[in-house]
Short mmCIF file of C-alpha atoms in Angstrom, two decimals:
data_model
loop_
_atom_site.label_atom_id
_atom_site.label_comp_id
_atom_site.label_asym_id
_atom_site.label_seq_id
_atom_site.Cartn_x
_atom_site.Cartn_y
_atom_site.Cartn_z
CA UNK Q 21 17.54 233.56 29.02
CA UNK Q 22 13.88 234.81 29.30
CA UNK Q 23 12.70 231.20 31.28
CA UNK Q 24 13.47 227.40 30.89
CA UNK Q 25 14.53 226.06 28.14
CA UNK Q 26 13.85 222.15 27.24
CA UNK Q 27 15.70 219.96 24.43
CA UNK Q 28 14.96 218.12 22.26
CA UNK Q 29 11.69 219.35 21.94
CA UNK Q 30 10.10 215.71 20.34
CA UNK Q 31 12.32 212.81 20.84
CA UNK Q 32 11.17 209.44 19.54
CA UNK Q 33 13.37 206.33 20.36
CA UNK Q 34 13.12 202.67 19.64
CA UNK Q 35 12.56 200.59 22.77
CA UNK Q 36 15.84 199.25 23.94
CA UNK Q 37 17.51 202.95 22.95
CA UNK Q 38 19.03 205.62 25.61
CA UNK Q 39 17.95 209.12 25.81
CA UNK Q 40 19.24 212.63 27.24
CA UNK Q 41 17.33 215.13 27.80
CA UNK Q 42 18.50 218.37 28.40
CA UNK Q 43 17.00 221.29 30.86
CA UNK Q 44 18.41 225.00 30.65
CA UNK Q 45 17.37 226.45 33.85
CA UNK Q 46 16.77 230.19 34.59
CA UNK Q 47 19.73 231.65 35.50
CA UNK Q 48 20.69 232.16 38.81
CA UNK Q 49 18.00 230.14 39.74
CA UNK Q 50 19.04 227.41 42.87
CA UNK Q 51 16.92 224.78 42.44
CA UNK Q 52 15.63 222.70 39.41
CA UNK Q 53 13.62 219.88 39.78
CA UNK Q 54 12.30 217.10 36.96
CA UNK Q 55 8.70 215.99 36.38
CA UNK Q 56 7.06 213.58 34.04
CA UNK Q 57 3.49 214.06 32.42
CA UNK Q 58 1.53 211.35 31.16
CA UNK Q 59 -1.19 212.64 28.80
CA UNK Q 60 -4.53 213.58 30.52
CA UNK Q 61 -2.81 213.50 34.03
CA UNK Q 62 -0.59 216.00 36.65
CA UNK Q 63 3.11 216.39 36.63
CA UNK Q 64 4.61 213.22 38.64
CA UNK Q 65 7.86 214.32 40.77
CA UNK Q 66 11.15 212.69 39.73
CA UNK Q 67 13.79 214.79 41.14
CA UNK Q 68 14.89 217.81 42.93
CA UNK Q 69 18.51 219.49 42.75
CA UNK Q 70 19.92 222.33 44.61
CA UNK Q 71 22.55 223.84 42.81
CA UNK Q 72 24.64 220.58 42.19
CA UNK Q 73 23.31 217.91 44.81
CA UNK Q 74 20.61 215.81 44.29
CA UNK Q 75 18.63 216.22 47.32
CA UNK Q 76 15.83 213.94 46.68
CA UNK Q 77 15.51 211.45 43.85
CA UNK Q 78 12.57 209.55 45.17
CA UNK Q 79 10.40 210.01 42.15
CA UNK Q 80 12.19 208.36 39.54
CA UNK Q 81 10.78 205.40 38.45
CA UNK Q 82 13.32 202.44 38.33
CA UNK Q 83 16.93 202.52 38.17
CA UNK Q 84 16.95 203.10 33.86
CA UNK Q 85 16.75 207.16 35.09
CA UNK Q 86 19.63 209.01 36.22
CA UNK Q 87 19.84 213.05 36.51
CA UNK Q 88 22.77 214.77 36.69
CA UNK Q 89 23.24 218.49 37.20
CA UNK Q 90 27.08 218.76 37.52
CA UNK Q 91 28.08 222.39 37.38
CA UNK Q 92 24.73 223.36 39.32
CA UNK Q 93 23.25 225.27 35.93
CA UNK Q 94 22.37 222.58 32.90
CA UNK Q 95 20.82 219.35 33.94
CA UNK Q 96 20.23 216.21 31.60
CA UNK Q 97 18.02 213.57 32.67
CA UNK Q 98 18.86 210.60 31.08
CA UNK Q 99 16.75 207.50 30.76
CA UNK Q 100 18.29 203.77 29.70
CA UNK Q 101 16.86 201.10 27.93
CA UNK Q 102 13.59 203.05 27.18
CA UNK Q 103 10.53 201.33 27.16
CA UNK Q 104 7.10 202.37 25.61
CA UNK Q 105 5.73 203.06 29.60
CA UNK Q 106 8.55 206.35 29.77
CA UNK Q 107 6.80 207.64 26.45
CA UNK Q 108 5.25 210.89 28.32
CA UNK Q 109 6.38 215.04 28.48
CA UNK Q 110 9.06 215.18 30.53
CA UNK Q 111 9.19 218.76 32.06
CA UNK Q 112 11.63 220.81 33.86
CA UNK Q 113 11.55 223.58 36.45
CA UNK Q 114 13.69 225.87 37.95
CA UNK Q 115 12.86 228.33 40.99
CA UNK Q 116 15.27 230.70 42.91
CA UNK Q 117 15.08 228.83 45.46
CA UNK Q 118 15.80 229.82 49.71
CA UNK Q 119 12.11 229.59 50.33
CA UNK Q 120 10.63 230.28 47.14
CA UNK Q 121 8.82 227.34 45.60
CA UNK Q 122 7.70 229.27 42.71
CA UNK Q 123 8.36 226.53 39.99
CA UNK Q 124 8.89 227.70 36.59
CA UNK Q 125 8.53 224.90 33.91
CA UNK Q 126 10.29 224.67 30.75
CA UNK Q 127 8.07 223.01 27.69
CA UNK Q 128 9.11 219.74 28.07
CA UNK Q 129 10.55 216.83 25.84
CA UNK Q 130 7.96 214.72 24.62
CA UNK Q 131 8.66 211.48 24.92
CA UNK Q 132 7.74 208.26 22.50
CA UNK Q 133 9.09 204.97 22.56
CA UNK Q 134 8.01 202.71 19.79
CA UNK V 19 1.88 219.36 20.09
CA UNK V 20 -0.26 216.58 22.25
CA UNK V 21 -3.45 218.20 23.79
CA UNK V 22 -3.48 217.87 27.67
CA UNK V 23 -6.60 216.51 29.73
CA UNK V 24 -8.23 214.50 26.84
CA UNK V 25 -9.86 213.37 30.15
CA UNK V 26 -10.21 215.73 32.26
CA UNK V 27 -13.22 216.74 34.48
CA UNK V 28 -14.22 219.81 32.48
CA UNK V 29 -15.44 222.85 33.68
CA UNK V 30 -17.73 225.27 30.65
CA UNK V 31 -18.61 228.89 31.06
CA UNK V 32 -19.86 231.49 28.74
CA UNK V 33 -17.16 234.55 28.37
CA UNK V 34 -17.70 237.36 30.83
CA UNK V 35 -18.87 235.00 33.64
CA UNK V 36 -16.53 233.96 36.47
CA UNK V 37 -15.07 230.67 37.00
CA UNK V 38 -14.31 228.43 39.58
CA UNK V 39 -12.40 225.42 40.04
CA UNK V 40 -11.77 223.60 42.51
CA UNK V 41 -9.37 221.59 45.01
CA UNK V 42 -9.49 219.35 47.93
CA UNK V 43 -6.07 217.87 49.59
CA UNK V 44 -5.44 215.08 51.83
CA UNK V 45 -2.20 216.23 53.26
CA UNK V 46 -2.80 218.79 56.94
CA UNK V 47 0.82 219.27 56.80
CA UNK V 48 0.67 221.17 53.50
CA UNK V 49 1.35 224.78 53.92
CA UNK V 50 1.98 226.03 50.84
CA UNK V 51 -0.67 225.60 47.41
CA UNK V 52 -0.35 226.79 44.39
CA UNK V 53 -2.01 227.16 40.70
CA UNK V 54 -1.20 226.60 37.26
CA UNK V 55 -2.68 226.65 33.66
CA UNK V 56 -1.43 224.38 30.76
CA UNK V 57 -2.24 225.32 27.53
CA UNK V 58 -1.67 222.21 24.68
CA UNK V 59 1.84 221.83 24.12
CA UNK V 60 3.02 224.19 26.36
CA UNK V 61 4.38 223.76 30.29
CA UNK V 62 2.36 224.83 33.19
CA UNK V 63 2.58 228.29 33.56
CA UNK V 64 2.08 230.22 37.32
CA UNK V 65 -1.15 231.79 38.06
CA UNK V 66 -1.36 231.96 41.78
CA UNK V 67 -0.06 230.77 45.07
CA UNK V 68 -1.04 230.75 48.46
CA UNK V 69 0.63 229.92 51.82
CA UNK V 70 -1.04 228.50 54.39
CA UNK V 71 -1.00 231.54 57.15
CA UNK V 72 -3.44 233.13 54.64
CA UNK V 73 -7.12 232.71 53.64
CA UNK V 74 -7.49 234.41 50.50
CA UNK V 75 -5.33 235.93 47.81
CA UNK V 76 -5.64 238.35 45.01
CA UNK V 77 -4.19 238.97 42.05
CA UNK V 78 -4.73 240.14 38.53
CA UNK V 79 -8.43 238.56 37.95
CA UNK V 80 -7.64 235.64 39.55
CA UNK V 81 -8.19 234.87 43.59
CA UNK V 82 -7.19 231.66 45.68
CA UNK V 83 -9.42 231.02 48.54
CA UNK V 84 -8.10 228.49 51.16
CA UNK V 85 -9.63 226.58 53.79
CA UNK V 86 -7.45 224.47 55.87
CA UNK V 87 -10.97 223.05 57.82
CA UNK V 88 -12.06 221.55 55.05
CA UNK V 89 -8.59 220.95 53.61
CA UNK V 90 -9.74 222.77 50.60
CA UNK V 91 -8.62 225.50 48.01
CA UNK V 92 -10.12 226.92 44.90
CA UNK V 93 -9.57 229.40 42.11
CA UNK V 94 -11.87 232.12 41.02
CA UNK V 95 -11.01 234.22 37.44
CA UNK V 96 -12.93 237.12 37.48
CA UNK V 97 -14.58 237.69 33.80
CA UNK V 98 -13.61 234.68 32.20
CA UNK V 99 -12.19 235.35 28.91
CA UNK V 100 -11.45 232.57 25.72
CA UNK V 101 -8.10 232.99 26.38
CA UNK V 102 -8.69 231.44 29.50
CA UNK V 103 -9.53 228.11 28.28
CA UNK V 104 -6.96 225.62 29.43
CA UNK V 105 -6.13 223.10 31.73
CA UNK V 106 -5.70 224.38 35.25
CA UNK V 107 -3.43 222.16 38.02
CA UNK V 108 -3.52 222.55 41.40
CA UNK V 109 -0.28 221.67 43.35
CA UNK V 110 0.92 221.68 46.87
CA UNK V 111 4.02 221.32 48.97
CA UNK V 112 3.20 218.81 51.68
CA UNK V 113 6.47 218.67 53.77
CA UNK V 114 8.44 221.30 54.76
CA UNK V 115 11.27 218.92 54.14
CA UNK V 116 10.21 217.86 50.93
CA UNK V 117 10.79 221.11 48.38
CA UNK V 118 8.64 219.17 45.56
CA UNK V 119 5.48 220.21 44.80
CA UNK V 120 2.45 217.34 43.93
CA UNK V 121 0.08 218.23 41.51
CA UNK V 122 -3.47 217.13 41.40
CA UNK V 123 -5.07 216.10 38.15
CA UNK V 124 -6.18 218.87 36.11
CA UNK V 125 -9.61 220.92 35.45
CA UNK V 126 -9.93 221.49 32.13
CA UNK V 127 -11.95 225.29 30.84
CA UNK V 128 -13.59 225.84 28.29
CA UNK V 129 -14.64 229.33 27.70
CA UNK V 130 -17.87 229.77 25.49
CA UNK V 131 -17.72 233.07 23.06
#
């Protein structure tokens, strides 16, 4: 594919409700790494994979998000029990990796939890 | 989609002038930096980056100058144009160990016709 692809594109949930959210990385691209994006702020780190391991996992917020990248290509983040503080973009990156940071980011999900 | 930056410190130039935003960061162990522009709905989308061995880098219009004194970086676009108007994010990677990048909080251009 030409770059990162996000799904759903809008995702609205009830509080209480679980979510996926899927991230096509580029291919052949090592690493992929989550963000979240509240409106009028900067991406906020959530997590970083490298191929299949989940190196660092620091960002996410509380134990409701989990990530999962299992076959070192697609990753889903999924969050439990949403609540209306995850409603946000929720964007993905991908970059080759081995010294290049590069990120490319996806379009995100948009997030809202009524 | 959602606009980004509702906000946002906004920076307003007339078309054909240059721009220049800027960025201070608190880290000294950063050694990489790095630009981006988000248009509404869309993901941040590479401009520019810049390692920390270098001062100053060039590219199409655009230039990152970076002083690691003053613990300071900016971007200049050359002949601002409308379709320049956007929200622009500077990010850095402040620990070799660390492959994340942390974004500051967004300029937001407008370009006047």
């Amino acid at each position: 594919g030409a770059g990162v692809s996000q799904s759903p594109r809008y995702k609205v949930a009830k509080r209480g409700q679980d979510v996926a959210l899927r991230c096509d990385p580029i291919s052949g691209h090592v690493s992929l790494f989550w963000y979240q994006q509240a409106l009028g702020q900067g991406p906020e780190f959530l997590t970083y994979f490298q191929n299949e391991a989940q190196l660092d996992k620091s960002g996410l917020p509380s134990d409701r998000f989990f990530a999962e990248r299992p076959e070192g290509s697609v990753s889903t983040l999924k969050i439990q029990r949403t609540q209306q503080e995850d409603s946000a973009v929720y964007l993905c990156a991908s970059s080759l990796g081995q010294g290049n940071e590069k990120l490319f980011f996806g379009s995100g999900t948009q997030l809202s939890v009524l | 989609g959602e606009s980004v930056g509702l906000h946002l410190p906004t920076l307003s130039v007339q078309e054909g002038d240059n721009s220049i935003i800027n960025c201070a960061y608190s880290n000294s162990a950063s050694d990489y930096f790095i630009w981006y522009k988000q248009e509404s709905g869309k993901g941040p989308q590479f401009i520019i980056d810049i390692r920390s061995n270098m001062d100053k880098r060039q590219g199409q219009r655009v230039t990152v100058l970076l002083n690691k004194t003053v613990k300071h970086h900016s971007l200049q676009i050359a002949a601002t144009q409308p379709g320049d108007s956007a929200v622009y994010f500077c990010a850095e990677r402040g620990d070799t160990g660390r492959r994340a990048l942390t974004f500051g909080s967004g300029t937001r251009l407008q370009v006047q016709p």
